[in-house]
XYZ file of C-alpha atoms in Angstrom:
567
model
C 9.610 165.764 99.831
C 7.221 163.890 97.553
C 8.881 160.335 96.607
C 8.728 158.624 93.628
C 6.332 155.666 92.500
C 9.826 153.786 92.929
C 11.320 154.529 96.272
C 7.249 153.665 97.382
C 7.471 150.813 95.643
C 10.876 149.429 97.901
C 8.946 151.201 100.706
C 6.398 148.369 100.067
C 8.961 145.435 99.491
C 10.764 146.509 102.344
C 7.835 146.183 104.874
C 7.080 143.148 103.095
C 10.182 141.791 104.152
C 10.759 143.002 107.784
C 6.673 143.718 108.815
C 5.448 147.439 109.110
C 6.490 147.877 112.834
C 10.325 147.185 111.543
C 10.165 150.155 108.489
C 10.497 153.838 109.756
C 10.178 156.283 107.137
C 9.302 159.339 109.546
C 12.143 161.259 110.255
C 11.586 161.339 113.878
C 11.566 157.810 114.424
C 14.413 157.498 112.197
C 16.358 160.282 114.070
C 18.195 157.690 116.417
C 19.566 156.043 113.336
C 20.636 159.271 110.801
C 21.899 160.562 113.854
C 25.467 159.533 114.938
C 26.112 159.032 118.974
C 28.420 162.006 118.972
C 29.284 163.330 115.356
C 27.518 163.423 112.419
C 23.603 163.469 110.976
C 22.153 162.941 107.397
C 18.735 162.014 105.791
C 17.682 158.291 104.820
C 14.836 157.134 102.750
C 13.810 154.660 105.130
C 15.355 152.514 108.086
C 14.823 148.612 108.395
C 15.150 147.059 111.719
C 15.797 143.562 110.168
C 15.006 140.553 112.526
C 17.120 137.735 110.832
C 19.899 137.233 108.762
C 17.857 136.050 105.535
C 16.112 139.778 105.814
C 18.927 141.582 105.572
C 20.064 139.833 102.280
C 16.827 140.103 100.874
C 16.789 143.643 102.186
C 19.832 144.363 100.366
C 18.832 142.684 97.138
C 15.618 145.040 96.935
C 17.662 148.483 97.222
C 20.468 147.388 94.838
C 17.467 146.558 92.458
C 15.777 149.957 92.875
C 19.783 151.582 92.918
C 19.332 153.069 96.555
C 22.616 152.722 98.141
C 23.156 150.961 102.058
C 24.260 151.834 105.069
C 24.568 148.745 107.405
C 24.882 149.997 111.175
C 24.874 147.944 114.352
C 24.949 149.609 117.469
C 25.266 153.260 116.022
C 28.005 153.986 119.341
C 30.919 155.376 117.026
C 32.589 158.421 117.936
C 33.251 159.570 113.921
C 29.919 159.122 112.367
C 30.878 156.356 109.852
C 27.766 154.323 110.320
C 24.924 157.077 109.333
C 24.496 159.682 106.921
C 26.784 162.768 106.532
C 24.466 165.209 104.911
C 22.522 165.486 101.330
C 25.011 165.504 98.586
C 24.320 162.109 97.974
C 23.539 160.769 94.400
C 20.964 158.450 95.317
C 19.175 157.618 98.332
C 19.784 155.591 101.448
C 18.716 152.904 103.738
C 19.554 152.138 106.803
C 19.748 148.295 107.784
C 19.814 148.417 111.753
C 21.154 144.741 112.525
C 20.342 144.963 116.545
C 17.796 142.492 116.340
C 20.059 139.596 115.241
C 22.185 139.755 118.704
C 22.473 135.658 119.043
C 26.159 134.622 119.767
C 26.943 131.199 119.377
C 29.573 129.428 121.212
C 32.265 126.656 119.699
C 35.204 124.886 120.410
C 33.874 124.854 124.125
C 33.412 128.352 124.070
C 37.614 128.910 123.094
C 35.622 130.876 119.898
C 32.161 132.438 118.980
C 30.370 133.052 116.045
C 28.678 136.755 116.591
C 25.500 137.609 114.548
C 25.281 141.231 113.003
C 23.868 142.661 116.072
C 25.230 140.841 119.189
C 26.964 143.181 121.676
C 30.138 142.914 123.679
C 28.083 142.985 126.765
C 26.234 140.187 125.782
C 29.438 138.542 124.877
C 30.209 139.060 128.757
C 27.428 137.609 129.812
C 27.184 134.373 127.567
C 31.309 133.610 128.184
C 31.030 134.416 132.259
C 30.027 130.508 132.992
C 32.069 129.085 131.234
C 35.205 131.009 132.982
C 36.002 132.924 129.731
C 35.941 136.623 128.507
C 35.263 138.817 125.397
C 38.386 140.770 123.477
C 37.005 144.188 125.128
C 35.689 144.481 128.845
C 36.231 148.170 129.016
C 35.193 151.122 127.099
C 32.791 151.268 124.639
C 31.272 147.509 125.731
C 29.638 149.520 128.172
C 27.334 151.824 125.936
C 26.240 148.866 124.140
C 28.633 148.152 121.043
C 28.565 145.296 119.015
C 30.803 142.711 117.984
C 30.595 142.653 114.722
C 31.199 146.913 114.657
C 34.649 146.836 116.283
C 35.764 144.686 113.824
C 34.465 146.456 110.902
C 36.413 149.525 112.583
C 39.094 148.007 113.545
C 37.947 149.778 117.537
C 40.240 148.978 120.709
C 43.280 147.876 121.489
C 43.633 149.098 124.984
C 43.681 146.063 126.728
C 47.767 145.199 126.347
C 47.917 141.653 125.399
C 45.022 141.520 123.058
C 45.641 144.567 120.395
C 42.425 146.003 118.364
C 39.555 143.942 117.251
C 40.569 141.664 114.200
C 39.460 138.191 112.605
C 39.803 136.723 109.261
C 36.629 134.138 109.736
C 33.606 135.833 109.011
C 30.621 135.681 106.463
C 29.474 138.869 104.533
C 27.727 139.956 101.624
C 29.494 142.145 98.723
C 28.698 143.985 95.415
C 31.315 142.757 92.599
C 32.372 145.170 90.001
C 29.451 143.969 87.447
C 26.672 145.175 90.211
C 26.418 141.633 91.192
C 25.246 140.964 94.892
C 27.173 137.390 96.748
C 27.484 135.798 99.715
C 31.230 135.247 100.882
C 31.128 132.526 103.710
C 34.556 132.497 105.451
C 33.328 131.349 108.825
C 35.142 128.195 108.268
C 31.701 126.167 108.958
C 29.737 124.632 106.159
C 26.497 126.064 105.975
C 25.508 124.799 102.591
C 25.712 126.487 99.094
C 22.987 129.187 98.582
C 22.577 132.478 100.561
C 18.950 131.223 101.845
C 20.935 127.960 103.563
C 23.704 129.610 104.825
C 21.884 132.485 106.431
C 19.277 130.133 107.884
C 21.180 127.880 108.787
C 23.494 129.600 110.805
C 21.222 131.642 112.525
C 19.463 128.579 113.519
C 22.667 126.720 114.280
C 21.698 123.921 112.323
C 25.635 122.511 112.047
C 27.120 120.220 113.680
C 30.796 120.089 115.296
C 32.088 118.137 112.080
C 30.910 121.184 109.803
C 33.133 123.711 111.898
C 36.694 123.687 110.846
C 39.707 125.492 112.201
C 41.451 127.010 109.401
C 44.951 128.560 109.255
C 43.093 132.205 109.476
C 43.428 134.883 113.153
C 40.406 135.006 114.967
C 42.428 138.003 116.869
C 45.338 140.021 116.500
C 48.037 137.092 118.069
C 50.958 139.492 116.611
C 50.075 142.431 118.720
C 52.069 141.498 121.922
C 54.848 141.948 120.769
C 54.419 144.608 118.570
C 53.765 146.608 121.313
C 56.614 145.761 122.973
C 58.730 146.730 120.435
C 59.235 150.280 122.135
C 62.349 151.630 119.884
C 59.964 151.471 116.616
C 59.451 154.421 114.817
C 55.967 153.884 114.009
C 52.593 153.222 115.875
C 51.433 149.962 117.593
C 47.989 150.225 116.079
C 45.814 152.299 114.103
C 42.921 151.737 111.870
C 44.984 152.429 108.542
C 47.367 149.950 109.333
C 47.389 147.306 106.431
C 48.390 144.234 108.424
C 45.006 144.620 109.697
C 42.431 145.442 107.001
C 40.880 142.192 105.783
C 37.870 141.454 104.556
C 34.819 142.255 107.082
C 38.176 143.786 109.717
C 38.033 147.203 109.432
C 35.753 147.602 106.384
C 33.486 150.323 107.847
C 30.768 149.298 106.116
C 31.987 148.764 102.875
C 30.883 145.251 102.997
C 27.571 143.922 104.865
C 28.931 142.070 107.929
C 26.363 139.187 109.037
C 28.383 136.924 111.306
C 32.241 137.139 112.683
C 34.492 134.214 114.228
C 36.428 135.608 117.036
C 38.486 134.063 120.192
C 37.889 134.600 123.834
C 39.924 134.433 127.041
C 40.664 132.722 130.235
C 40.050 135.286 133.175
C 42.501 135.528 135.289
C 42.517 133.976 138.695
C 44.078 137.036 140.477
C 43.296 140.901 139.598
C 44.996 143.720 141.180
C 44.610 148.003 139.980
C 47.497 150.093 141.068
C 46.889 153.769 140.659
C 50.555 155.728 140.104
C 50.510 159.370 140.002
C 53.546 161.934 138.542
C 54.446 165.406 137.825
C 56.606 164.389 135.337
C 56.127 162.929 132.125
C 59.314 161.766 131.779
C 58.454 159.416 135.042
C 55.581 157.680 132.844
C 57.989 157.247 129.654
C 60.263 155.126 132.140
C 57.581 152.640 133.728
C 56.081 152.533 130.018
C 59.676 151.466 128.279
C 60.517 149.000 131.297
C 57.371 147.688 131.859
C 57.124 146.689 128.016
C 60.707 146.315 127.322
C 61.352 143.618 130.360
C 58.373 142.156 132.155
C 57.207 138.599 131.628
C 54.203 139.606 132.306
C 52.599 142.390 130.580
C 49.612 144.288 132.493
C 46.035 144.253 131.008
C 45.763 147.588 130.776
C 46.794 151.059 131.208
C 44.596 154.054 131.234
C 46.069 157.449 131.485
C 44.428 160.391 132.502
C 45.795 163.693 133.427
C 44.319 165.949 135.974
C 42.211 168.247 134.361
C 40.503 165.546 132.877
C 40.033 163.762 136.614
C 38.277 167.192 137.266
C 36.118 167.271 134.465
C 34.968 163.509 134.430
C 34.307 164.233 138.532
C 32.380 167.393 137.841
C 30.412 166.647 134.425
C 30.371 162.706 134.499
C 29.086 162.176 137.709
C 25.575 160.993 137.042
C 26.800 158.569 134.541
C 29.246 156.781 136.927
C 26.787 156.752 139.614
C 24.223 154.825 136.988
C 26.522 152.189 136.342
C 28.022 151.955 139.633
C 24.863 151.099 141.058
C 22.689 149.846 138.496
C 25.337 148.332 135.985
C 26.594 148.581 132.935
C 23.317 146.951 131.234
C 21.587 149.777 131.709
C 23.543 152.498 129.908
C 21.680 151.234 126.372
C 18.354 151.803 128.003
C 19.840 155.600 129.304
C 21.221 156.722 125.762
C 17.609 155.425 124.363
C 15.817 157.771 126.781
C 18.108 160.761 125.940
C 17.451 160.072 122.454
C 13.907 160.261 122.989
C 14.130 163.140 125.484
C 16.203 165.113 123.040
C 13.884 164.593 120.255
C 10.677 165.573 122.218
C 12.684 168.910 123.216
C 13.796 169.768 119.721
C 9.896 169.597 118.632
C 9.727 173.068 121.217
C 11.247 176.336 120.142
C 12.295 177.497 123.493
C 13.762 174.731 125.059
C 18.282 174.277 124.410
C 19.521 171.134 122.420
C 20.601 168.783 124.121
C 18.350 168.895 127.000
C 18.756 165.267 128.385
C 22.355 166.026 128.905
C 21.223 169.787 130.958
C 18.570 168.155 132.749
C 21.198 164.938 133.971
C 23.171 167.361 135.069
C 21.426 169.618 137.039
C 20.211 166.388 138.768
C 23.589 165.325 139.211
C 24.687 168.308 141.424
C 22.346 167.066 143.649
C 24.461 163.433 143.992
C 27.808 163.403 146.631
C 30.898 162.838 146.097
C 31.778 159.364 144.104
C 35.560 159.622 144.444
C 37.601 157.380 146.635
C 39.626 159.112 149.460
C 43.164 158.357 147.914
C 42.438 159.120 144.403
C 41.585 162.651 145.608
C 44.507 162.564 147.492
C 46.586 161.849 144.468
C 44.560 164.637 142.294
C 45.610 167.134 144.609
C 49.558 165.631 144.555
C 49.803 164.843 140.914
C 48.987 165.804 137.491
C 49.776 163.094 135.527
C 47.440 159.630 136.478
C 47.815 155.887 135.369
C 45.435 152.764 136.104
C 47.390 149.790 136.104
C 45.072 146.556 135.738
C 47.445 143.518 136.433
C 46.911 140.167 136.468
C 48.241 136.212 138.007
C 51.760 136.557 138.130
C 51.639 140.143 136.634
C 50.785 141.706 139.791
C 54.055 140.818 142.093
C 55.841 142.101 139.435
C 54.142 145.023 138.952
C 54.523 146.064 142.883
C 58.132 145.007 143.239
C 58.940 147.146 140.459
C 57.283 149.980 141.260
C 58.475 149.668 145.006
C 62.245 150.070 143.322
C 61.115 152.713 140.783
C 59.827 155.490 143.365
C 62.436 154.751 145.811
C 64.636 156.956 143.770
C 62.637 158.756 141.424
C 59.446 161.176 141.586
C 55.920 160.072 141.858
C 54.159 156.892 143.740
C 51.207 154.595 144.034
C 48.559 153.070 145.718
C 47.305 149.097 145.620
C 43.363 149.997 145.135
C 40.856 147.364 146.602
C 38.875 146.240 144.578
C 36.083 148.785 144.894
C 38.917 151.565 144.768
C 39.798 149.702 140.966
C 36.679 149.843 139.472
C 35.507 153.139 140.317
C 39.363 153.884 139.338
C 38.287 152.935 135.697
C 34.879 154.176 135.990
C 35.834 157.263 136.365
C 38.206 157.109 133.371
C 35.597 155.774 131.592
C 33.374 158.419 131.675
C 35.557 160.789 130.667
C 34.842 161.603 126.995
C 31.086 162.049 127.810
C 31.791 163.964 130.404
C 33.254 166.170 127.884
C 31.024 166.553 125.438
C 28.810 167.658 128.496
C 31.411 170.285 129.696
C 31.128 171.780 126.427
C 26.901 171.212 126.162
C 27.157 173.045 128.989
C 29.378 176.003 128.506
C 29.166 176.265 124.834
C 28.204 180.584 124.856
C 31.550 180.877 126.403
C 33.665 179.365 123.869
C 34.081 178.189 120.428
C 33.720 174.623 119.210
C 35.180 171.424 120.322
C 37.474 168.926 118.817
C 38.250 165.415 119.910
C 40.996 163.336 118.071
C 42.686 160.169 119.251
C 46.107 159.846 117.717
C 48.584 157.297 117.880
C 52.266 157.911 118.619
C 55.561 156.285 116.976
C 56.848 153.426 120.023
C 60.124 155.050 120.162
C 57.943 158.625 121.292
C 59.448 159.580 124.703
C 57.719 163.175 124.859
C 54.263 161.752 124.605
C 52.732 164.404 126.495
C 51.713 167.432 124.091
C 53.172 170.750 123.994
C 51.725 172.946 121.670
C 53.577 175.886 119.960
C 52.312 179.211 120.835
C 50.784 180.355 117.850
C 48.242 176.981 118.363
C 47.773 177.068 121.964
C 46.731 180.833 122.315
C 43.707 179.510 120.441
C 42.790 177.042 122.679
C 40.085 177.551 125.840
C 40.367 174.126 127.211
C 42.609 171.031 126.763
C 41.763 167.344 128.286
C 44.341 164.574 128.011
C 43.503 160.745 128.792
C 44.102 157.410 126.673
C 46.052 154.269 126.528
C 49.636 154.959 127.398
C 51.175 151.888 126.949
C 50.304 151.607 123.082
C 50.957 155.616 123.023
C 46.996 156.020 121.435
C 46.090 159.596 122.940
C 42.665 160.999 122.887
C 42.776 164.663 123.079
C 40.261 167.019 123.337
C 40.281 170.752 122.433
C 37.649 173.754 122.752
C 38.874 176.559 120.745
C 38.284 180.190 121.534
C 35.140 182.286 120.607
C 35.606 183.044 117.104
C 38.473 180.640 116.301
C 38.098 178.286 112.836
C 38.163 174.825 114.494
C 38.553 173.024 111.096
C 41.465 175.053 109.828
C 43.389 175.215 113.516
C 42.483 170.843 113.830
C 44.213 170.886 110.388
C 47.036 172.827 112.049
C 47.191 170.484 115.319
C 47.115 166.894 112.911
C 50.226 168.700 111.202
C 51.954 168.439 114.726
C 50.895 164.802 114.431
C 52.389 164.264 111.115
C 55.750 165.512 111.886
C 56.393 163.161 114.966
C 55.326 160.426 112.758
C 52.098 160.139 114.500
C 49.316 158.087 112.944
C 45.226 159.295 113.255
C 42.709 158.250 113.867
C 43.788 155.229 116.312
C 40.781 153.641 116.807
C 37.681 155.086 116.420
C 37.627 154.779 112.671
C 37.889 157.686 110.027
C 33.789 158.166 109.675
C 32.969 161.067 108.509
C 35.484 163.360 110.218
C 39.228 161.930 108.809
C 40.364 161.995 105.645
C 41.308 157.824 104.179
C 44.636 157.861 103.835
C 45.302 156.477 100.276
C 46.045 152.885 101.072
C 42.390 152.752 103.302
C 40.669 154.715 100.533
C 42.003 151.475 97.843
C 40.881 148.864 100.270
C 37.647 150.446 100.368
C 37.551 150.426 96.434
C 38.422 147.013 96.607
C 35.501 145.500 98.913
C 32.897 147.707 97.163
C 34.003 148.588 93.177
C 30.576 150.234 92.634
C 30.155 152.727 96.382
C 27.155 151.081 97.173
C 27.759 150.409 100.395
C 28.387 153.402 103.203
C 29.233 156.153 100.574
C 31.262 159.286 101.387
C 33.112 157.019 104.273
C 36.326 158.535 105.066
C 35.710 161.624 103.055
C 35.551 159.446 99.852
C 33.251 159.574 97.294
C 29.405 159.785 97.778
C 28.604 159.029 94.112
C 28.018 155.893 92.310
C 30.874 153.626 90.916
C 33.469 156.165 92.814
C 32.805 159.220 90.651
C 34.452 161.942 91.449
């Protein structure tokens, strides 16, 4: 499509901002960024890899001018779509403003905080923290594939370690469009920077401040409530999800409706003394129990507690082998570099008529058949004994407590465990890790024998002792395949569904959330509405609120795609 002297003319001002290497307008080098990592695809006008903080405001200033509406997205890892297009029914067009380029973090308050430009990563975070005996809000999960800092705040993402709740601060620095189409620059870093956008944004990305300009005002840098919500277990509503209003402020959980440059957030001691346990039941009812005692009456709550039932164990095994074995041996650094080269693998492969989609995923997994058995000895042991498996990362004085417990616990009731060395542990959550890619590649791979899939994480009321779905009949006859894993201790599920040949997946995941609503159930937990959920009217207002004229991230949450909210 021809484009207008216009959208040429911010074409122009665009390169003449970020340089012509850093302005794609061809849609096959802007695939990887209209593209969502697992859901979602749209058209942009152009994408602009900005390299510092003052681009990106002057970035933004040109496409408000030329009324071309933004879409800021960091590391594009989001399960939901919400930082890329969704479609063509847009009123006007988009840009992209990829912010991966900015990834400095900045350490203060000897290293107790960090500021995090736009594009820094968690895995970064890791790396910079590590010396100085300190670690990032998330170690597991999506850290791993590359996400950044400043995106799991934006969507609110995580919450599965136990002490430390989703990702939340109310220090951050961000630009906004007022009611009046008027672009400013809203410093609440708690550091002076000076007074215009040009000496704030240089200034901080050059860290020219001093310790007297950072201050330490009475605003979270984390969630420090979320303890002991979560151990509130007779509560008749969730522990976290991204609706919740206690925790939508400002740049946390905006999804784009703002343009994030920097976040303040706190890090953490690690602990002197780890220790995995890996408990396996029959019965649900046995996990319900160590859930309510452990976070009813321990003193010392465990990091973390990843579920996963046994047919997911068999799929992550069979279809997520290849991606354990990369990190296991070549580390986690790595896996950015391996979803680049699928990208550009897929891309090449779509350009030939004969050749399946998704042809990375085929090709990794032919290889992967090729590979041995990853699986430690006792966790198979435990697959074949149990259906029902939790990962219980302790910590200090956690772990005693943990073991004498669960010592008394299966002395009279069904079920047991096993204390994992520490190469046992980490393939233990490796191999939970890779579970909802391995997934996705299940279905890649057996697609012609079923219908389409649906993945939705959902989080349960704290009082919920029948956390374990049973479907009624009239749902479940519809169903090929179910998979089961999550966080148990917060009672955030992630379940996955492939429906029968010739099933309507909308109308029966419609039918499924209505289960959710009538146990009081909350969705999505933690992966952010994007594209795929429906803002729930209190989300849909605080989106209103940050950005009165849609300008930025239209259509987010099913909203609006038109100008000034028009229906």
């Amino acid at each position: 499509m021809a484009l207008t002297p216009e959208q040429n003319q911010l074409i122009d001002t665009l390169v003449s901002i970020a340089g012509r290497n850093y302005v794609f307008t061809d849609k096959g080098k802007m695939q990887a960024y209209t593209n969502g990592f697992r859901f979602g695809s749209g058209e942009a006008l152009a994408v602009v890899r900005a390299g510092t903080l003052l681009e990106i405001w002057q970035a933004l200033t040109a496409c408000f001018a030329a009324d071309v509406a933004v879409i800021m997205q960091a590391a594009n890892t989001g399960l939901t779509g919400g930082s890329t297009p969704d479609g063509k029914d847009y009123d006007r067009p988009l840009v992209i403003i990829s912010t991966m380029r900015i990834d400095q973090i900045q350490l203060i308050d000897d290293a107790k905080q960090i500021i995090g430009l736009a594009g820094s990563t968690l895995f970064g975070l890791e790396e910079t923290l590590a010396p100085h005996g300190r670690e990032p809000h998330s170690v597991i999960g999506s850290s791993c594939i590359g996400a950044s800092i400043v995106g799991g705040i934006c969507n609110n993402s995580g919450g599965a370690l136990v002490r430390r709740g989703p990702a939340y601060t109310e220090l951050s620095l961000y630009a906004q469009m007022d009611a009046n189409g008027e672009l400013s620059l809203v410093n609440n870093l708690g550091i002076d920077l000076g007074t215009t956008p040009e000496q704030i944004l240089t200034n901080l990305q050059q860290q020219n401040y001093s310790t007297q300009d950072v201050h330490f005002p009475d605003k979270k840098a984390s969630d420090h409530e979320y303890q002991t919500r979560v151990r509130d277990v007779d509560a008749d509503t969730p522990s976290r999800f991204n609706a919740d209003s206690r925790r939508l402020y400002e740049a946390s959980g905006c999804a784009g409706k703002v343009a994030v440059f920097a976040v303040r957030i706190d890090t953490y001691p690690i602990a002197k003394k780890k220790q995995i346990f890996y408990v396996g039941a029959n019965e649900a009812s046995t996990f319900a129990i160590i859930r309510r005692d452990i976070l009813s009456q321990f003193k010392n709550l465990p990091a973390s507690g990843e579920y996963l039932h046994r047919d997911c164990y068999d799929v992550s095994k069979q279809y997520g082998k290849d991606m354990f074995f990369v990190i296991d041996k070549f580390g986690p650094n790595t896996i950015p570099k391996l979803f680049s080269l699928k990208r550009t693998v897929d891309r090449i492969a779509d350009k030939i008529s004969f050749l399946p989609k998704k042809m990375s995923d085929r090709l990794m997994q032919y290889a992967s058949a090729l590979l041995p058995n990853h699986l430690p000895k006792r966790m198979e042991q435990f697959r074949d004994t149990y259906q029902h498996h939790w990962i219980l990362e302790t910590e200090d004085d956690g772990v005693e407590e943990t073991r004498q417990y669960l010592d008394t616990l299966f002395a009279n009731n069904e079920g047991g465990y096993f204390e994992c060395t520490e190469k046992e542990g980490a393939q233990a959550l490796l191999h939970r890790f890779v579970t909802g890619g391995a997934i996705g590649r299940s279905h890649i791979m057996n697609g012609r024998k079923n219908g389409a899939m649906m993945t939705i994480d959902v989080a349960f009321p704290r009082n919920e002792r029948d956390w374990f779905e049973t479907l009624p009949p009239e749902i479940d006859d519809k169903i090929a395949n179910k998979w089961y894993y999550g966080h148990l201790f917060c009672h955030v599920m992630h379940q996955n569904y492939i429906v029968k040949k010739g099933v309507d997946a909308k109308l029966l995941k419609q039918q499924i959330l209505a289960t959710f609503d009538q146990r009081g159930a909350e969705y999505p937990a933690e992966h952010n509405v994007g594209h795929e959920y429906a803002a729930k009217p209190p989300l849909r207002e605080f989106y209103k609120k940050l950005d009165p004229t849609n300008s930025f991230n239209p259509g987010i949450g099913k909203t609006s795609k038109l100008k000034d909210w028009a229906e």
